[in-house]
Tab-separated table of C-alpha atoms and ligand atoms in Angstrom:
chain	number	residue	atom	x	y	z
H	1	UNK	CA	-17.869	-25.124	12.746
H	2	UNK	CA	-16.413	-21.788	12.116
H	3	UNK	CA	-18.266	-18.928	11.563
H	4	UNK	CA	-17.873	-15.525	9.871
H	5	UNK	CA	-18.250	-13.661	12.458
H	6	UNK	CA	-16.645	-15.911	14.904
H	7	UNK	CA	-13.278	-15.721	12.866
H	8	UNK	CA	-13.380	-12.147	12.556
H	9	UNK	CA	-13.544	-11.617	16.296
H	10	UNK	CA	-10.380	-13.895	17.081
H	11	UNK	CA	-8.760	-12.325	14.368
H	12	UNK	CA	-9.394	-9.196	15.584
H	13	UNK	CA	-8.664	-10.020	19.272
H	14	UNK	CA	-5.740	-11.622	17.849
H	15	UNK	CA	-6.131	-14.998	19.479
H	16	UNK	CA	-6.054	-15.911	15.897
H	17	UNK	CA	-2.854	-13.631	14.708
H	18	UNK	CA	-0.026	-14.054	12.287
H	19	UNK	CA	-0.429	-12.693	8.621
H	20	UNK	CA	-0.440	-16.206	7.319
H	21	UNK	CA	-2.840	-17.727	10.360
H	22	UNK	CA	-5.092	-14.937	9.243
H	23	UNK	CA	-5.471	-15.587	5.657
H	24	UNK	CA	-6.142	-19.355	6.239
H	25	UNK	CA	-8.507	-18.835	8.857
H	26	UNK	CA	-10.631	-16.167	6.557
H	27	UNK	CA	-10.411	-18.943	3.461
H	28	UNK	CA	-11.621	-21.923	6.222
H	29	UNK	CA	-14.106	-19.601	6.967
H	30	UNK	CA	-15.798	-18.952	4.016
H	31	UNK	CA	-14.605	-22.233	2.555
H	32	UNK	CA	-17.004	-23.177	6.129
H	33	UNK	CA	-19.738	-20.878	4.946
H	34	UNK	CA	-19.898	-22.435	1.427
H	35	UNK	CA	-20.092	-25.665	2.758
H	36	UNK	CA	-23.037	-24.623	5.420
H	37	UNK	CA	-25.109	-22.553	3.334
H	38	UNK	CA	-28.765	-22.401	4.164
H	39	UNK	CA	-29.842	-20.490	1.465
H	40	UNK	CA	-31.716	-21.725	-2.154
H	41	UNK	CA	-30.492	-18.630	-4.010
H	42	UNK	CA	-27.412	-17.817	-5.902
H	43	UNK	CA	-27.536	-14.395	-5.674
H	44	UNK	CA	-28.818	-14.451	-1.686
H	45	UNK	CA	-25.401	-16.669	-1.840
H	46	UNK	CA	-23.022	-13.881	-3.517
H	47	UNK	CA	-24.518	-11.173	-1.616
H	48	UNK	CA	-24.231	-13.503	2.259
H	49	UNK	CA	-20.586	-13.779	0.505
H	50	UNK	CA	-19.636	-10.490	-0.203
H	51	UNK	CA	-20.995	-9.749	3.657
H	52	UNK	CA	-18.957	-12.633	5.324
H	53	UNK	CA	-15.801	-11.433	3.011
H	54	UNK	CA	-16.192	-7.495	4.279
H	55	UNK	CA	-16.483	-8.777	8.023
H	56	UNK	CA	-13.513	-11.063	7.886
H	57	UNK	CA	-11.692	-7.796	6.001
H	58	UNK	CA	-12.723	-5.369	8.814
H	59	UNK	CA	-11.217	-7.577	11.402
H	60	UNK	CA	-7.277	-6.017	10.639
H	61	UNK	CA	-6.438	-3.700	8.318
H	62	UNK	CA	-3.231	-4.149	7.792
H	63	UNK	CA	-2.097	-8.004	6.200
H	64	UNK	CA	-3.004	-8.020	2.677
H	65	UNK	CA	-3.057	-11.643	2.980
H	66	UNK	CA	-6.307	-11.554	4.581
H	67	UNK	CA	-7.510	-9.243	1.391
H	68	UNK	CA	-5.443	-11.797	-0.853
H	69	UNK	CA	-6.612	-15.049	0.952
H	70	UNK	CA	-10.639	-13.913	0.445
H	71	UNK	CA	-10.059	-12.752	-3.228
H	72	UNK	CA	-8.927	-16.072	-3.474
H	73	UNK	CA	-11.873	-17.847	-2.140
H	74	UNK	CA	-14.177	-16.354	-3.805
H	75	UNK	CA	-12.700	-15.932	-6.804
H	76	UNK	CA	-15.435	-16.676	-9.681
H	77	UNK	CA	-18.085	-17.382	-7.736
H	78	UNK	CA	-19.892	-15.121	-9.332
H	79	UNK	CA	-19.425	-16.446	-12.877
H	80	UNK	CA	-21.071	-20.051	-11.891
H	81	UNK	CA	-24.330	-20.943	-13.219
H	82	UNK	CA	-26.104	-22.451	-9.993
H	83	UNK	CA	-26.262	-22.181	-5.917
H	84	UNK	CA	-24.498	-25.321	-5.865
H	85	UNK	CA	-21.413	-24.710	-8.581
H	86	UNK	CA	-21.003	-21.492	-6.784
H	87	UNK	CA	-20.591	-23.334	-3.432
H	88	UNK	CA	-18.519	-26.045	-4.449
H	89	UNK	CA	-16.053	-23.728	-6.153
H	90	UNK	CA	-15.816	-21.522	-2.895
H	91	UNK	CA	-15.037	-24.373	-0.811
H	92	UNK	CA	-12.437	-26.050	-3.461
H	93	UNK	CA	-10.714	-22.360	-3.388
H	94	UNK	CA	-10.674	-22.363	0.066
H	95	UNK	CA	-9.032	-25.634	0.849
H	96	UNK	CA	-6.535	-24.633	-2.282
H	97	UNK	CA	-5.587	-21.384	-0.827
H	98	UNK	CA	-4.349	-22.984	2.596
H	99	UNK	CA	-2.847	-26.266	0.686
H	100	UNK	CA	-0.630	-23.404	-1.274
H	101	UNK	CA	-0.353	-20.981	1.892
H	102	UNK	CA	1.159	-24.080	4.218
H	103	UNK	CA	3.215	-25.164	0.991
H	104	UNK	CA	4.731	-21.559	0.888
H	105	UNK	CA	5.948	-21.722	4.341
H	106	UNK	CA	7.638	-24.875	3.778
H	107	UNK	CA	9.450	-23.860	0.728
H	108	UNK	CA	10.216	-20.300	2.136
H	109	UNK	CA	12.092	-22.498	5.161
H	110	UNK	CA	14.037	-24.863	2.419
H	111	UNK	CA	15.367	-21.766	0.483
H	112	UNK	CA	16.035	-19.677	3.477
H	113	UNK	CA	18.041	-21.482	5.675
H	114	UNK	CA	20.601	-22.116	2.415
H	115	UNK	CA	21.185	-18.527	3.510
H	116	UNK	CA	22.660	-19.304	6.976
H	117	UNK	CA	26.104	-20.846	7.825
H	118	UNK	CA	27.258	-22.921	10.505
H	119	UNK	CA	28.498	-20.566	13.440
H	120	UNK	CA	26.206	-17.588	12.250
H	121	UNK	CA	24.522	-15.681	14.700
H	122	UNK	CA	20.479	-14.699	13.557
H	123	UNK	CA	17.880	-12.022	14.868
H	124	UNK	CA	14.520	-12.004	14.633
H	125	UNK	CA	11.252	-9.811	15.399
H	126	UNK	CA	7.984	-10.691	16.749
H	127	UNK	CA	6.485	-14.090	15.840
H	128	UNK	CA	6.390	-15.294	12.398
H	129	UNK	CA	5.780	-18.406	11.100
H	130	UNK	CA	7.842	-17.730	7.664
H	131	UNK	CA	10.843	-16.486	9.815
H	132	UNK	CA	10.823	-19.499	11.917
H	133	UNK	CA	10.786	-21.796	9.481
H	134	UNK	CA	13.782	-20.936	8.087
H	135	UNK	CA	16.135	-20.215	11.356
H	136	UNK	CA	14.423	-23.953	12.427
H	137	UNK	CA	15.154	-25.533	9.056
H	138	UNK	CA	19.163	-24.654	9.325
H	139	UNK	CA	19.158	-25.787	12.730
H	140	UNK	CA	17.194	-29.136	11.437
H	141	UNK	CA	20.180	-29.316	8.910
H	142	UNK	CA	22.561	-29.629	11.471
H	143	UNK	CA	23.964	-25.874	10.971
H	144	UNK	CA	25.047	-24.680	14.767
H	145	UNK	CA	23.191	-21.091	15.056
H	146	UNK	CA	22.697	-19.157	17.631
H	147	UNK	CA	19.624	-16.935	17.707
H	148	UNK	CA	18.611	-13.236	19.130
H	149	UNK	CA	14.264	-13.028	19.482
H	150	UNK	CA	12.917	-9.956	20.437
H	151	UNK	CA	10.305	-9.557	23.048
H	152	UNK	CA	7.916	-7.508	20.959
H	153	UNK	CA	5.663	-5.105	23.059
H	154	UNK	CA	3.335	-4.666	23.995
H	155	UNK	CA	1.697	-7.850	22.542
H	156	UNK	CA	4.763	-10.019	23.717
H	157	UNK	CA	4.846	-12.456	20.981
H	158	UNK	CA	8.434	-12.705	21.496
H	159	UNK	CA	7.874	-15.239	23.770
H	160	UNK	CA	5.764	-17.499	21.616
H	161	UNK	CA	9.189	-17.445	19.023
H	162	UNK	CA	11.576	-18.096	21.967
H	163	UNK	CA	9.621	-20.986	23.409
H	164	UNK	CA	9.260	-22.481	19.805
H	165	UNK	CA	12.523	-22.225	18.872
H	166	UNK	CA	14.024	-23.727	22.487
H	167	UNK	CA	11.488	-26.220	21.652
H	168	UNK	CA	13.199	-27.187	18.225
H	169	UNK	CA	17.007	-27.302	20.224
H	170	UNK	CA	17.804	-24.285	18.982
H	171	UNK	CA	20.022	-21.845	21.087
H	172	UNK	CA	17.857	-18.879	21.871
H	173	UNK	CA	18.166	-15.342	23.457
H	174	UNK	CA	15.294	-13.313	24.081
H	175	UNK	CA	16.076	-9.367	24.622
H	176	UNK	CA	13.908	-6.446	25.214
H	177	UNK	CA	13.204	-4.418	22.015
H	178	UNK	CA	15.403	-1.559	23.115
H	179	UNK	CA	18.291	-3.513	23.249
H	180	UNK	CA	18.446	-4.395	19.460
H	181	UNK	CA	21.291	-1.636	18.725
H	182	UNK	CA	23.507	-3.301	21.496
H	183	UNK	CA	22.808	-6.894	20.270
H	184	UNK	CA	23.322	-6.291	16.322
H	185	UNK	CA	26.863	-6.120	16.670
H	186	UNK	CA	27.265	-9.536	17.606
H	187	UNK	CA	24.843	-10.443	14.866
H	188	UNK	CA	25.301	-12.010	11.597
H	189	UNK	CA	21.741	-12.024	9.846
H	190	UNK	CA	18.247	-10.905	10.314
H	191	UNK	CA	15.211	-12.902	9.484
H	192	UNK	CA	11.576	-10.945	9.921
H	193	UNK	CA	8.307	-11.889	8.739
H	194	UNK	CA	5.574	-9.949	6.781
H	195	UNK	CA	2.293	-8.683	6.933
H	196	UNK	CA	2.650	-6.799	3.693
H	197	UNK	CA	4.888	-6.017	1.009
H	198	UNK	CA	4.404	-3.020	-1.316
H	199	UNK	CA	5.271	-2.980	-5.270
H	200	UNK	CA	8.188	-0.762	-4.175
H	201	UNK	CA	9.256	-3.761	-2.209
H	202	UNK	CA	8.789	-2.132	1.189
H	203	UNK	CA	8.083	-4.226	3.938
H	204	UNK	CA	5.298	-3.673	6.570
H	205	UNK	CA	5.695	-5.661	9.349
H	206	UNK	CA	5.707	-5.582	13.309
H	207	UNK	CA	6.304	-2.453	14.696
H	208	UNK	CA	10.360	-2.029	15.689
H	209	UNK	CA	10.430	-4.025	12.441
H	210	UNK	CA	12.090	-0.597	11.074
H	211	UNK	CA	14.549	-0.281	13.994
H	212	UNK	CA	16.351	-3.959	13.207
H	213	UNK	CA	16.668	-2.976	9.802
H	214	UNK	CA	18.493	0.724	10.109
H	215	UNK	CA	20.553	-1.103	12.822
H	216	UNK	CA	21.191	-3.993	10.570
H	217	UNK	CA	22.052	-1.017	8.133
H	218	UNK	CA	23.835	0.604	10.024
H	219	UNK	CA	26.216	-2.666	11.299
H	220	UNK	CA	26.630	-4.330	7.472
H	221	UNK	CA	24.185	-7.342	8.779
H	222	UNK	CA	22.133	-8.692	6.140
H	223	UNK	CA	18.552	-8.547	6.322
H	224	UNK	CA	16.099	-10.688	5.100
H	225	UNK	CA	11.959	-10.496	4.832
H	226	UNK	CA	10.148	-14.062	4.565
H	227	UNK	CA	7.369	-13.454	2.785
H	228	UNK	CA	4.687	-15.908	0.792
H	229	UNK	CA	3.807	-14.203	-2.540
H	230	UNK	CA	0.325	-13.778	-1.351
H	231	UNK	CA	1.832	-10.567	1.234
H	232	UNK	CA	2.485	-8.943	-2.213
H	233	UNK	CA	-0.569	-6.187	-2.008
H	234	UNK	CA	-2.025	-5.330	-5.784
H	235	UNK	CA	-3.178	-2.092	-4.405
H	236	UNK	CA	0.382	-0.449	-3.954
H	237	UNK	CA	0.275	-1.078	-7.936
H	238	UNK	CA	-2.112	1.826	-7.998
H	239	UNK	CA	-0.213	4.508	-5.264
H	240	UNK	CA	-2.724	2.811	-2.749
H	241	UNK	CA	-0.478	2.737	0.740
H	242	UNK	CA	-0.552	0.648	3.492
H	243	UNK	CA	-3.227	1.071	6.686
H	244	UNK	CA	-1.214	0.862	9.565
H	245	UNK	CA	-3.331	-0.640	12.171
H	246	UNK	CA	-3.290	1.214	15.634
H	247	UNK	CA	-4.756	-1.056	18.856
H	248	UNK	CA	-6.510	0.010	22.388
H	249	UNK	CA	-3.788	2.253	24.386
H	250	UNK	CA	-4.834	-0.797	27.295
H	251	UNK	CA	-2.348	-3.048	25.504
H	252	UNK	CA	0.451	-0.305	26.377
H	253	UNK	CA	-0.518	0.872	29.811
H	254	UNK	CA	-2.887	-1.198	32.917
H	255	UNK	CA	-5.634	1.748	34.109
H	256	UNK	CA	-4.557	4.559	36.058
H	257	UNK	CA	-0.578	4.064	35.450
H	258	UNK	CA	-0.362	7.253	33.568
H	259	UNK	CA	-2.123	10.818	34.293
H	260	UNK	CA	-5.672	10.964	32.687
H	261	UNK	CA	-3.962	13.884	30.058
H	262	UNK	CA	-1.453	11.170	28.909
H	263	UNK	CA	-1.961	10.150	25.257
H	264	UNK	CA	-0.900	6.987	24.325
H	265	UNK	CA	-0.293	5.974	20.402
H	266	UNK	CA	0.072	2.183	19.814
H	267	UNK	CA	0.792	2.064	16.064
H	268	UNK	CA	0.903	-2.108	15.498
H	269	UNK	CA	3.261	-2.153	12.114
H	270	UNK	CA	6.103	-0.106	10.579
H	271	UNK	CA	7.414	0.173	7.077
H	272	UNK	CA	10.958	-0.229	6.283
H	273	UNK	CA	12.154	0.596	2.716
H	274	UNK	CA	13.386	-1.235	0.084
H	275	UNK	CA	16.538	0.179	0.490
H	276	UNK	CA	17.553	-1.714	3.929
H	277	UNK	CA	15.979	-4.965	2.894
H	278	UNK	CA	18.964	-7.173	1.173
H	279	UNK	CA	16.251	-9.769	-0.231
H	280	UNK	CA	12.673	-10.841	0.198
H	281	UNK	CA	12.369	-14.591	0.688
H	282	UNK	CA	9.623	-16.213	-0.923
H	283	UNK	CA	8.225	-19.673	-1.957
H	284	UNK	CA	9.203	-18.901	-5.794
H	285	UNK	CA	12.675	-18.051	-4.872
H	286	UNK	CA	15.016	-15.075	-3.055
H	287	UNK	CA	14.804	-11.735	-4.634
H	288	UNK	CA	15.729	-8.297	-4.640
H	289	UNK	CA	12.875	-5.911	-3.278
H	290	UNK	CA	12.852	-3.999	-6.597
H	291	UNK	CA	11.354	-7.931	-8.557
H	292	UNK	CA	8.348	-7.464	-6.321
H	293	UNK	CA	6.586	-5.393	-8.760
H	294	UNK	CA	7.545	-7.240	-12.032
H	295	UNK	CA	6.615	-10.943	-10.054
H	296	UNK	CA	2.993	-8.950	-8.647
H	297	UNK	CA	2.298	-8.043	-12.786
H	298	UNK	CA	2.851	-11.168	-13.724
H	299	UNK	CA	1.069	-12.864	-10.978
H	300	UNK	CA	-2.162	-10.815	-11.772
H	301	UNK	CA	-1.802	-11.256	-15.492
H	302	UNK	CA	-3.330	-9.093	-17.922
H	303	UNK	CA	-6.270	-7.638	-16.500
H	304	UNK	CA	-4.332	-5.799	-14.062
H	305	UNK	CA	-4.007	-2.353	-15.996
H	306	UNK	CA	-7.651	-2.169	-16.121
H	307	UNK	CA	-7.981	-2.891	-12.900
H	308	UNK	CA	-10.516	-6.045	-13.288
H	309	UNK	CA	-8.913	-7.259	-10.494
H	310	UNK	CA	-10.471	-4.404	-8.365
D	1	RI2	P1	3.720	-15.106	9.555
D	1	RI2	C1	2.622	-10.853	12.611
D	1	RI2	O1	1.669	-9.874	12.900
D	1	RI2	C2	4.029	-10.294	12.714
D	1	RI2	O2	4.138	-8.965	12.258
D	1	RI2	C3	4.749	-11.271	11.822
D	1	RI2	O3	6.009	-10.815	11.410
D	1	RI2	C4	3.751	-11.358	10.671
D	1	RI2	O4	2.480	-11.365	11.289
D	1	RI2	C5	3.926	-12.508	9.738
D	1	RI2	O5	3.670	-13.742	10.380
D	1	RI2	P2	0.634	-10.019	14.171
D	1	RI2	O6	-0.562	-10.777	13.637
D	1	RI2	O7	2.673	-15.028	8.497
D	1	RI2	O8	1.303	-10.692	15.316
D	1	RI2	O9	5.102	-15.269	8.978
D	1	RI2	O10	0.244	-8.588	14.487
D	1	RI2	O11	3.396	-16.168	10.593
């Protein structure tokens, strides 16, 4: 069984983490909730919903596929006629949303790894299930790659992508974060995850995120962002921009390292522009950052301008 409020707190602990994870774990959840509902009302069922969605929401504030997974789950819910229409459709949403979110990964790997050649040489950031999929899919095809993983402080999750890749075969270097500079020059591509993507086509992502990309810049290494459609935020639309989470200064420093008049900032994402991002990989194809916002309009269809969707 998994509750609302159960979800949100290993989301926001981040023993559930990952933009993806997160936005299949709020759907299950409510998709749960639906199925479990105690209730004989349909409006005590839309308001319990709307509740359950704002907790899940609260739990990060930065994916937008959290925001994008519970729109779709409860989308029209409140246009059905009785308790048990409303319920049914919540659950059907849910299970849809994480059939399409686990189909996006897939195809994200397939048209990826056509973008790396035998003998290239790959970095990656953090931990993300989008970017692994494709440096594991080329590798799966028989392409010999070599790959660069950063450690990713201060939450480490460097070391979940290094373990999973040595797991696949793959060749695999993990390096501190400083030493991305130093190690781009021997690198041929970059492959990064999302957490969100703006209509301006700039990525948010793991902090140091930023950092690859001006040194990818700066050495003439392509850099790629593997992102499922559903990391495309409707608010940027509007001017909205991003919430960049910030976490507990104790996941930078263990108690009493640092004078009491020390202040610590932890920022969790950065954005990197448009400009430094050669394409955006998704599970409707590779494109340029600047198609986000034409492929987000017609995505959301016409209600958009009015904002219906809001
Ligand atoms: P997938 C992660 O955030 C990383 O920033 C990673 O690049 C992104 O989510 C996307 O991950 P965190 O939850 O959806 O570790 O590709 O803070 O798995």
């Amino acid at each position: 069984m998994t509750s609302i409020e159960g979800t949100a707190e290993s989301i926001r602990s981040m023993e559930i983490r990952g933009a993806g994870r997160i936005a299949r774990a709020g759907a299950a959840a409510l998709g749960n909730f639906a199925d479990t509902y105690a209730g004989g009302s349909l409006e005590g069922f839309l308001a319990d919903l709307e509740k359950a969605s704002q907790t899940l929401l609260a739990s990060r504030p930065t994916a937008v596929s959290l925001w994008n997974g519970v729109r779709a789950t409860t989308r029209g819910a409140g246009d059905a006629s009785s308790l048990d229409e409303a319920r049914a459709l919540v659950s059907d949403n849910a299970r849809a949303f994480c059939a399409r979110s686990e189909r996006a990964v897939e195809e994200i790997a397939r048209i990826g790894a056509r973008r790396i050649q035998d003998g290239d040489t790959i970095m990656t950031h953090c931990n993300s299930s989008a970017a692994l999929g494709v440096i594991k899919e080329a590798h799966r095809q028989g392409k010999d790659i070599k790959v660069y993983a950063t450690e990713s402080r201060p939450w480490r999750q460097g070391i979940l992508t290094v373990n999973d890749l040595a797991d696949a075969g793959v060749d695999i270097t993990l390096i501190i974060d400083s030493a991305v500079r130093a190690v781009m020059k021997r690198t041929d591509k970059v492959f990064v995850g999302a957490d969100t993507v703006t209509s301006q086509g700039a990525l948010i992502n793991k902090v140091g995120t930023s950092q690859l990309a001006l040194a990818a810049h700066e050495a003439r290494v392509q850099f790629y962002a593997c992102a499922e459609t559903y990391k495309f935020s409707p608010m940027t639309l509007f001017g909205d921009t991003v919430t960049i989470e910030e976490r507990d200064v104790s996941e930078v420093i263990r108690p009493g390292e640092v004078r009491g008049s020390v202040k610590i900032f932890n920022p969790v994402f950065d954005s990197t522009p448009a400009s430094y991002i050669d394409a955006i990989i998704t599970e409707l194809g590779m494109m340029s950052p600047g198609s986000v916002y034409g492929v987000m309009v017609k995505q959301l269809g016409d209600g958009i301008f009015n904002q219906e969707l809001f």
